[in-house]
C-alpha cells in the first residue's frame, strides 16, 4: 500500500469515528425526546384498558359518541363492550394508546424522537460505510465493527416497521437506550484500529455469514424487547383482573403499551420470521469453515454456542405453538434464547478462545 493510500484510509477511519460519535449525540437527543413523549403522555387520561379489565363504574358511565351525517342528522354510538376473558389463559383487551397517551404534545415529541432516530441512523450508517472504505473490506471483522453495524441494523429494522405502519413506536425509548449502551461499549472498550484481516477471513463468506448473523441478532433483539414488555404488561393485566390496584407510576407506563396478547404475538412473529435465516447463518458458517479450516464442524466455542442458540429458539417456537407453553413460559424461553445469543457474542469472544478468536476484539 502506498503512503498516499495509507493516509487516505487513516483519514476515512477518523471520519468514521467522527460519524459514530455524532450519531451517539443525535441518539441522545432522541432519547430525551422519547422521555418527553412518555412524560407528557402520562398526563392524559389513559385508563381505557384498566377500565375494561376492572369493570369500573366510571368506565361504564363513559359518554356515548355522537356521529354527524352528511344531511346534518346525528347518530349515537354506544360505548363498545369489552370482554375481559375470551378463552382460558387469554384476555381480550384493547391495546394502549401508545407512549404519547393520546395527547397532541406527547405525539409531537414522539414524532421528533422518531425523526432524530432516523437522522442518527443515517449518520451511523455512513460511519459504517466509511469504516468499510477505510479497511477496503466488509465492516465487521472485529467486535467494534460488529457492534456499530449491529446497532445500525437494529435501528433500521425498527424504522422499517414504522414505515410499514406497524404499532411499534412504544419500542423507541428502549431501542435508543440500548443502542447508546451498545455504542458506548463499542467506542470505549471494543475499539480496534482499521486493519486488514488474516488470510482465512478473506472470503466472500465474510459478507454472507457475518452479515446474516448481524441481521439475525438485531431482529432477535427486537423480539426479546417485545418479550420483556409482554411480561410486565401481562403482570399488570393480571393485577387488574384480580382487583388489585397497581401503583400510579406503573399504571401510567404500562397502560399505554399494547395488550399482553399483542406483545406476545409481536415477539413470536419477529422471532419466527428470522429463525430460518439464523439456520442459514449456521449452515453458511459451516461451509466457510470447510473452506478455511478443512472441516465443517469442530465444536469450536463459537460453533457450539451458535448451535445452542439455535436449539433454544427452536424450543421456543415449538413451545409457543403448543397451547400449554403460551404466555409467560414461552416468553422466558425467548429471553433465554436471546441471552444465549448475547453470551455467544460477548462471552465467547472475550472469555473463551478458539478458531474464531484471531479476529481480535
mmCIF file of N, CA, C and O in Angstrom, residues 221-299:
data_model
loop_
_atom_site.group_PDB
_atom_site.id
_atom_site.type_symbol
_atom_site.label_atom_id
_atom_site.label_comp_id
_atom_site.label_asym_id
_atom_site.label_seq_id
_atom_site.Cartn_x
_atom_site.Cartn_y
_atom_site.Cartn_z
ATOM 1 N N UNK A 221 -33.075 -9.169 18.912
ATOM 2 C CA UNK A 221 -33.134 -8.157 19.982
ATOM 3 C C UNK A 221 -34.518 -7.516 20.050
ATOM 4 O O UNK A 221 -35.074 -7.324 21.146
ATOM 5 N N UNK A 222 -35.082 -7.173 18.906
ATOM 6 C CA UNK A 222 -36.417 -6.566 18.886
ATOM 7 C C UNK A 222 -37.447 -7.543 19.439
ATOM 8 O O UNK A 222 -38.343 -7.163 20.209
ATOM 9 N N UNK A 223 -37.327 -8.818 19.067
ATOM 10 C CA UNK A 223 -38.234 -9.823 19.614
ATOM 11 C C UNK A 223 -38.081 -9.969 21.116
ATOM 12 O O UNK A 223 -39.073 -10.138 21.840
ATOM 13 N N UNK A 224 -36.839 -9.899 21.613
ATOM 14 C CA UNK A 224 -36.602 -10.008 23.055
ATOM 15 C C UNK A 224 -37.194 -8.809 23.796
ATOM 16 O O UNK A 224 -37.749 -8.956 24.893
ATOM 17 N N UNK A 225 -37.078 -7.614 23.212
ATOM 18 C CA UNK A 225 -37.672 -6.429 23.836
ATOM 19 C C UNK A 225 -39.183 -6.589 23.956
ATOM 20 O O UNK A 225 -39.785 -6.232 24.978
ATOM 21 N N UNK A 226 -39.805 -7.136 22.917
ATOM 22 C CA UNK A 226 -41.238 -7.396 22.978
ATOM 23 C C UNK A 226 -41.594 -8.403 24.062
ATOM 24 O O UNK A 226 -42.612 -8.255 24.749
ATOM 25 N N UNK A 227 -40.740 -9.419 24.260
ATOM 26 C CA UNK A 227 -40.995 -10.432 25.291
ATOM 27 C C UNK A 227 -40.883 -9.830 26.689
ATOM 28 O O UNK A 227 -41.680 -10.155 27.581
ATOM 29 N N UNK A 228 -39.898 -8.954 26.898
ATOM 30 C CA UNK A 228 -39.739 -8.303 28.210
ATOM 31 C C UNK A 228 -40.963 -7.460 28.538
ATOM 32 O O UNK A 228 -41.538 -7.542 29.636
ATOM 33 N N UNK A 229 -41.391 -6.647 27.574
ATOM 34 C CA UNK A 229 -42.558 -5.794 27.813
ATOM 35 C C UNK A 229 -43.824 -6.623 27.976
ATOM 36 O O UNK A 229 -44.732 -6.232 28.723
ATOM 37 N N UNK A 230 -43.885 -7.763 27.287
ATOM 38 C CA UNK A 230 -45.031 -8.657 27.479
ATOM 39 C C UNK A 230 -45.132 -9.111 28.934
ATOM 40 O O UNK A 230 -46.226 -9.127 29.512
ATOM 41 N N UNK A 231 -44.005 -9.470 29.535
ATOM 42 C CA UNK A 231 -44.020 -9.942 30.926
ATOM 43 C C UNK A 231 -44.534 -8.857 31.860
ATOM 44 O O UNK A 231 -45.330 -9.128 32.772
ATOM 45 N N UNK A 232 -44.096 -7.611 31.657
ATOM 46 C CA UNK A 232 -44.562 -6.511 32.503
ATOM 47 C C UNK A 232 -46.051 -6.243 32.276
ATOM 48 O O UNK A 232 -46.818 -6.075 33.224
ATOM 49 N N UNK A 233 -46.457 -6.210 31.014
ATOM 50 C CA UNK A 233 -47.860 -5.917 30.714
ATOM 51 C C UNK A 233 -48.778 -7.045 31.188
ATOM 52 O O UNK A 233 -49.880 -6.786 31.713
ATOM 53 N N UNK A 234 -48.341 -8.283 31.044
ATOM 54 C CA UNK A 234 -49.151 -9.414 31.494
ATOM 55 C C UNK A 234 -49.341 -9.373 33.008
ATOM 56 O O UNK A 234 -50.436 -9.639 33.519
ATOM 57 N N UNK A 235 -48.266 -9.040 33.735
ATOM 58 C CA UNK A 235 -48.372 -8.917 35.186
ATOM 59 C C UNK A 235 -49.334 -7.796 35.573
ATOM 60 O O UNK A 235 -50.136 -7.936 36.501
ATOM 61 N N UNK A 236 -49.282 -6.707 34.827
ATOM 62 C CA UNK A 236 -50.165 -5.571 35.085
ATOM 63 C C UNK A 236 -51.628 -5.959 34.857
ATOM 64 O O UNK A 236 -52.508 -5.662 35.686
ATOM 65 N N UNK A 237 -51.893 -6.638 33.749
ATOM 66 C CA UNK A 237 -53.268 -7.054 33.455
ATOM 67 C C UNK A 237 -53.768 -8.060 34.486
ATOM 68 O O UNK A 237 -54.954 -8.031 34.874
ATOM 69 N N UNK A 238 -52.885 -8.925 34.946
ATOM 70 C CA UNK A 238 -53.287 -9.909 35.956
ATOM 71 C C UNK A 238 -53.663 -9.222 37.262
ATOM 72 O O UNK A 238 -54.623 -9.629 37.932
ATOM 73 N N UNK A 239 -52.917 -8.191 37.635
ATOM 74 C CA UNK A 239 -53.240 -7.447 38.849
ATOM 75 C C UNK A 239 -54.608 -6.784 38.750
ATOM 76 O O UNK A 239 -55.410 -6.831 39.686
ATOM 77 N N UNK A 240 -54.871 -6.154 37.595
ATOM 78 C CA UNK A 240 -56.160 -5.505 37.414
ATOM 79 C C UNK A 240 -57.296 -6.522 37.441
ATOM 80 O O UNK A 240 -58.349 -6.289 38.029
ATOM 81 N N UNK A 241 -57.048 -7.647 36.808
ATOM 82 C CA UNK A 241 -58.073 -8.681 36.747
ATOM 83 C C UNK A 241 -58.374 -9.249 38.126
ATOM 84 O O UNK A 241 -59.517 -9.628 38.424
ATOM 85 N N UNK A 242 -57.369 -9.278 38.983
ATOM 86 C CA UNK A 242 -57.557 -9.790 40.340
ATOM 87 C C UNK A 242 -58.141 -8.742 41.275
ATOM 88 O O UNK A 242 -58.350 -9.018 42.467
ATOM 89 N N UNK A 243 -58.377 -7.532 40.765
ATOM 90 C CA UNK A 243 -58.965 -6.487 41.587
ATOM 91 C C UNK A 243 -57.970 -5.664 42.360
ATOM 92 O O UNK A 243 -58.361 -4.814 43.167
ATOM 93 N N UNK A 244 -56.674 -5.867 42.133
ATOM 94 C CA UNK A 244 -55.653 -5.078 42.812
ATOM 95 C C UNK A 244 -55.346 -3.824 42.001
ATOM 96 O O UNK A 244 -55.514 -3.801 40.784
ATOM 97 N N UNK A 245 -54.886 -2.799 42.691
ATOM 98 C CA UNK A 245 -54.594 -1.524 42.043
ATOM 99 C C UNK A 245 -53.086 -1.316 41.983
ATOM 100 O O UNK A 245 -52.445 -1.127 43.019
ATOM 101 N N UNK A 246 -52.496 -1.359 40.785
ATOM 102 C CA UNK A 246 -51.053 -1.109 40.664
ATOM 103 C C UNK A 246 -50.734 0.334 41.029
ATOM 104 O O UNK A 246 -51.605 1.201 41.071
ATOM 105 N N UNK A 247 -49.465 0.605 41.286
ATOM 106 C CA UNK A 247 -49.040 1.960 41.597
ATOM 107 C C UNK A 247 -49.317 2.917 40.451
ATOM 108 O O UNK A 247 -49.415 2.516 39.282
ATOM 109 N N UNK A 248 -49.439 4.195 40.779
ATOM 110 C CA UNK A 248 -49.795 5.193 39.785
ATOM 111 C C UNK A 248 -48.747 5.274 38.679
ATOM 112 O O UNK A 248 -49.090 5.338 37.487
ATOM 113 N N UNK A 249 -47.454 5.278 39.050
ATOM 114 C CA UNK A 249 -46.395 5.376 38.040
ATOM 115 C C UNK A 249 -46.400 4.144 37.138
ATOM 116 O O UNK A 249 -46.314 4.250 35.908
ATOM 117 N N UNK A 250 -46.539 2.974 37.760
ATOM 118 C CA UNK A 250 -46.545 1.726 36.982
ATOM 119 C C UNK A 250 -47.732 1.697 36.025
ATOM 120 O O UNK A 250 -47.603 1.307 34.860
ATOM 121 N N UNK A 251 -48.882 2.118 36.517
ATOM 122 C CA UNK A 251 -50.070 2.135 35.669
ATOM 123 C C UNK A 251 -49.908 3.098 34.502
ATOM 124 O O UNK A 251 -50.265 2.794 33.359
ATOM 125 N N UNK A 252 -49.324 4.277 34.789
ATOM 126 C CA UNK A 252 -49.163 5.284 33.746
ATOM 127 C C UNK A 252 -48.307 4.778 32.599
ATOM 128 O O UNK A 252 -48.554 5.108 31.434
ATOM 129 N N UNK A 253 -47.314 3.952 32.914
ATOM 130 C CA UNK A 253 -46.427 3.419 31.874
ATOM 131 C C UNK A 253 -47.081 2.247 31.152
ATOM 132 O O UNK A 253 -47.188 2.226 29.923
ATOM 133 N N UNK A 254 -47.532 1.277 31.912
ATOM 134 C CA UNK A 254 -47.947 0.009 31.320
ATOM 135 C C UNK A 254 -49.279 0.090 30.600
ATOM 136 O O UNK A 254 -49.517 -0.655 29.651
ATOM 137 N N UNK A 255 -50.166 0.987 31.019
ATOM 138 C CA UNK A 255 -51.467 1.047 30.364
ATOM 139 C C UNK A 255 -51.379 1.651 28.967
ATOM 140 O O UNK A 255 -52.314 1.566 28.183
ATOM 141 N N UNK A 256 -50.241 2.247 28.638
ATOM 142 C CA UNK A 256 -50.066 2.818 27.305
ATOM 143 C C UNK A 256 -49.452 1.829 26.317
ATOM 144 O O UNK A 256 -49.389 2.107 25.121
ATOM 145 N N UNK A 257 -48.975 0.705 26.800
ATOM 146 C CA UNK A 257 -48.385 -0.305 25.927
ATOM 147 C C UNK A 257 -49.476 -1.105 25.217
ATOM 148 O O UNK A 257 -50.629 -1.105 25.641
ATOM 149 N N UNK A 258 -49.127 -1.808 24.147
ATOM 150 C CA UNK A 258 -50.082 -2.748 23.567
ATOM 151 C C UNK A 258 -50.470 -3.806 24.599
ATOM 152 O O UNK A 258 -49.771 -4.017 25.591
ATOM 153 N N UNK A 259 -51.568 -4.474 24.377
ATOM 154 C CA UNK A 259 -52.007 -5.510 25.304
ATOM 155 C C UNK A 259 -50.989 -6.637 25.361
ATOM 156 O O UNK A 259 -50.143 -6.787 24.468
ATOM 157 N N UNK A 260 -51.072 -7.446 26.422
ATOM 158 C CA UNK A 260 -50.159 -8.578 26.565
ATOM 159 C C UNK A 260 -50.276 -9.518 25.374
ATOM 160 O O UNK A 260 -49.271 -10.036 24.865
ATOM 161 N N UNK A 261 -51.503 -9.735 24.912
ATOM 162 C CA UNK A 261 -51.701 -10.627 23.763
ATOM 163 C C UNK A 261 -51.005 -10.080 22.521
ATOM 164 O O UNK A 261 -50.398 -10.842 21.760
ATOM 165 N N UNK A 262 -51.082 -8.763 22.301
ATOM 166 C CA UNK A 262 -50.431 -8.161 21.127
ATOM 167 C C UNK A 262 -48.915 -8.249 21.227
ATOM 168 O O UNK A 262 -48.227 -8.532 20.239
ATOM 169 N N UNK A 263 -48.364 -7.998 22.418
ATOM 170 C CA UNK A 263 -46.921 -8.084 22.598
ATOM 171 C C UNK A 263 -46.424 -9.512 22.438
ATOM 172 O O UNK A 263 -45.360 -9.753 21.857
ATOM 173 N N UNK A 264 -47.187 -10.471 22.942
ATOM 174 C CA UNK A 264 -46.826 -11.878 22.803
ATOM 175 C C UNK A 264 -46.801 -12.270 21.333
ATOM 176 O O UNK A 264 -45.867 -12.939 20.863
ATOM 177 N N UNK A 265 -47.815 -11.843 20.595
ATOM 178 C CA UNK A 265 -47.888 -12.150 19.160
ATOM 179 C C UNK A 265 -46.751 -11.457 18.402
ATOM 180 O O UNK A 265 -46.148 -12.051 17.493
ATOM 181 N N UNK A 266 -46.456 -10.209 18.775
ATOM 182 C CA UNK A 266 -45.383 -9.463 18.116
ATOM 183 C C UNK A 266 -44.042 -10.170 18.293
ATOM 184 O O UNK A 266 -43.302 -10.390 17.323
ATOM 185 N N UNK A 267 -43.720 -10.547 19.528
ATOM 186 C CA UNK A 267 -42.452 -11.211 19.799
ATOM 187 C C UNK A 267 -42.350 -12.538 19.051
ATOM 188 O O UNK A 267 -41.307 -12.858 18.460
ATOM 189 N N UNK A 268 -43.428 -13.291 19.048
ATOM 190 C CA UNK A 268 -43.423 -14.593 18.382
ATOM 191 C C UNK A 268 -43.205 -14.430 16.881
ATOM 192 O O UNK A 268 -42.396 -15.153 16.277
ATOM 193 N N UNK A 269 -43.915 -13.503 16.275
ATOM 194 C CA UNK A 269 -43.802 -13.329 14.820
ATOM 195 C C UNK A 269 -42.411 -12.853 14.417
ATOM 196 O O UNK A 269 -41.875 -13.290 13.393
ATOM 197 N N UNK A 270 -41.833 -11.957 15.214
ATOM 198 C CA UNK A 270 -40.485 -11.472 14.913
ATOM 199 C C UNK A 270 -39.484 -12.618 14.977
ATOM 200 O O UNK A 270 -38.666 -12.816 14.064
ATOM 201 N N UNK A 271 -39.518 -13.390 16.059
ATOM 202 C CA UNK A 271 -38.567 -14.497 16.222
ATOM 203 C C UNK A 271 -38.790 -15.587 15.177
ATOM 204 O O UNK A 271 -37.826 -16.159 14.652
ATOM 205 N N UNK A 272 -40.044 -15.884 14.880
ATOM 206 C CA UNK A 272 -40.341 -16.918 13.895
ATOM 207 C C UNK A 272 -39.882 -16.502 12.501
ATOM 208 O O UNK A 272 -39.420 -17.336 11.710
ATOM 209 N N UNK A 273 -39.994 -15.202 12.194
ATOM 210 C CA UNK A 273 -39.616 -14.727 10.867
ATOM 211 C C UNK A 273 -38.118 -14.830 10.621
ATOM 212 O O UNK A 273 -37.678 -15.134 9.504
ATOM 213 N N UNK A 274 -37.307 -14.582 11.670
ATOM 214 C CA UNK A 274 -35.858 -14.536 11.480
ATOM 215 C C UNK A 274 -35.189 -15.882 11.761
ATOM 216 O O UNK A 274 -34.020 -16.084 11.398
ATOM 217 N N UNK A 275 -35.895 -16.813 12.381
ATOM 218 C CA UNK A 275 -35.279 -18.097 12.734
ATOM 219 C C UNK A 275 -34.735 -18.854 11.520
ATOM 220 O O UNK A 275 -33.623 -19.411 11.599
ATOM 221 N N UNK A 276 -35.469 -18.911 10.395
ATOM 222 C CA UNK A 276 -34.875 -19.604 9.231
ATOM 223 C C UNK A 276 -33.557 -18.982 8.773
ATOM 224 O O UNK A 276 -32.654 -19.696 8.330
ATOM 225 N N UNK A 277 -33.446 -17.658 8.891
ATOM 226 C CA UNK A 277 -32.199 -17.007 8.493
ATOM 227 C C UNK A 277 -31.066 -17.354 9.454
ATOM 228 O O UNK A 277 -29.907 -17.467 9.040
ATOM 229 N N UNK A 278 -31.393 -17.538 10.753
ATOM 230 C CA UNK A 278 -30.371 -17.970 11.701
ATOM 231 C C UNK A 278 -29.913 -19.390 11.370
ATOM 232 O O UNK A 278 -28.721 -19.703 11.507
ATOM 233 N N UNK A 279 -30.828 -20.208 10.926
ATOM 234 C CA UNK A 279 -30.455 -21.555 10.476
ATOM 235 C C UNK A 279 -29.485 -21.469 9.306
ATOM 236 O O UNK A 279 -28.461 -22.175 9.260
ATOM 237 N N UNK A 280 -29.792 -20.593 8.354
ATOM 238 C CA UNK A 280 -28.898 -20.396 7.212
ATOM 239 C C UNK A 280 -27.539 -19.868 7.664
ATOM 240 O O UNK A 280 -26.501 -20.246 7.118
ATOM 241 N N UNK A 281 -27.528 -18.983 8.677
ATOM 242 C CA UNK A 281 -26.268 -18.432 9.183
ATOM 243 C C UNK A 281 -25.337 -19.542 9.665
ATOM 244 O O UNK A 281 -24.140 -19.531 9.375
ATOM 245 N N UNK A 282 -25.890 -20.489 10.412
ATOM 246 C CA UNK A 282 -25.074 -21.596 10.924
ATOM 247 C C UNK A 282 -24.575 -22.473 9.775
ATOM 248 O O UNK A 282 -23.407 -22.892 9.751
ATOM 249 N N UNK A 283 -25.445 -22.734 8.812
ATOM 250 C CA UNK A 283 -25.038 -23.554 7.661
ATOM 251 C C UNK A 283 -23.950 -22.846 6.860
ATOM 252 O O UNK A 283 -22.947 -23.467 6.451
ATOM 253 N N UNK A 284 -24.117 -21.534 6.650
ATOM 254 C CA UNK A 284 -23.109 -20.769 5.911
ATOM 255 C C UNK A 284 -21.777 -20.770 6.648
ATOM 256 O O UNK A 284 -20.703 -20.873 6.032
ATOM 257 N N UNK A 285 -21.843 -20.655 7.986
ATOM 258 C CA UNK A 285 -20.607 -20.717 8.768
ATOM 259 C C UNK A 285 -19.910 -22.053 8.643
ATOM 260 O O UNK A 285 -18.667 -22.119 8.571
ATOM 261 N N UNK A 286 -20.687 -23.120 8.598
ATOM 262 C CA UNK A 286 -20.097 -24.456 8.451
ATOM 263 C C UNK A 286 -19.420 -24.609 7.091
ATOM 264 O O UNK A 286 -18.320 -25.182 6.978
ATOM 265 N N UNK A 287 -20.066 -24.094 6.050
ATOM 266 C CA UNK A 287 -19.466 -24.169 4.708
ATOM 267 C C UNK A 287 -18.173 -23.363 4.659
ATOM 268 O O UNK A 287 -17.162 -23.801 4.096
ATOM 269 N N UNK A 288 -18.203 -22.154 5.256
ATOM 270 C CA UNK A 288 -16.989 -21.333 5.295
ATOM 271 C C UNK A 288 -15.881 -22.022 6.083
ATOM 272 O O UNK A 288 -14.706 -21.983 5.701
ATOM 273 N N UNK A 289 -16.243 -22.672 7.196
ATOM 274 C CA UNK A 289 -15.246 -23.403 7.980
ATOM 275 C C UNK A 289 -14.620 -24.517 7.166
ATOM 276 O O UNK A 289 -13.414 -24.798 7.287
ATOM 277 N N UNK A 290 -15.428 -25.162 6.324
ATOM 278 C CA UNK A 290 -14.878 -26.207 5.467
ATOM 279 C C UNK A 290 -13.859 -25.664 4.487
ATOM 280 O O UNK A 290 -12.825 -26.304 4.218
ATOM 281 N N UNK A 291 -14.121 -24.459 3.946
ATOM 282 C CA UNK A 291 -13.175 -23.845 3.017
ATOM 283 C C UNK A 291 -11.919 -23.342 3.719
ATOM 284 O O UNK A 291 -10.808 -23.467 3.207
ATOM 285 N N UNK A 292 -12.095 -22.749 4.925
ATOM 286 C CA UNK A 292 -10.963 -22.102 5.605
ATOM 287 C C UNK A 292 -10.131 -23.070 6.414
ATOM 288 O O UNK A 292 -8.900 -22.938 6.462
ATOM 289 N N UNK A 293 -10.763 -24.050 7.074
ATOM 290 C CA UNK A 293 -10.057 -24.908 8.018
ATOM 291 C C UNK A 293 -10.083 -26.386 7.631
ATOM 292 O O UNK A 293 -9.507 -27.210 8.327
ATOM 293 N N UNK A 294 -10.755 -26.716 6.556
ATOM 294 C CA UNK A 294 -10.781 -28.098 6.105
ATOM 295 C C UNK A 294 -11.734 -28.991 6.867
ATOM 296 O O UNK A 294 -11.693 -30.203 6.710
ATOM 297 N N UNK A 295 -12.604 -28.426 7.686
ATOM 298 C CA UNK A 295 -13.635 -29.219 8.359
ATOM 299 C C UNK A 295 -14.860 -28.323 8.560
ATOM 300 O O UNK A 295 -14.771 -27.117 8.740
ATOM 301 N N UNK A 296 -16.046 -28.935 8.475
ATOM 302 C CA UNK A 296 -17.286 -28.177 8.552
ATOM 303 C C UNK A 296 -17.707 -27.894 9.990
ATOM 304 O O UNK A 296 -18.384 -26.895 10.251
ATOM 305 N N UNK A 297 -17.325 -28.751 10.905
ATOM 306 C CA UNK A 297 -17.736 -28.581 12.302
ATOM 307 C C UNK A 297 -16.655 -29.135 13.206
ATOM 308 O O UNK A 297 -16.205 -30.265 13.018
ATOM 309 N N UNK A 298 -16.219 -28.327 14.180
ATOM 310 C CA UNK A 298 -15.158 -28.785 15.059
ATOM 311 C C UNK A 298 -15.417 -28.505 16.522
ATOM 312 O O UNK A 298 -14.492 -28.551 17.328
ATOM 313 N N UNK A 299 -16.672 -28.192 16.877
ATOM 314 C CA UNK A 299 -17.046 -27.915 18.267
ATOM 315 C C UNK A 299 -16.227 -26.778 18.870
ATOM 316 O O UNK A 299 -15.878 -26.789 20.040
#
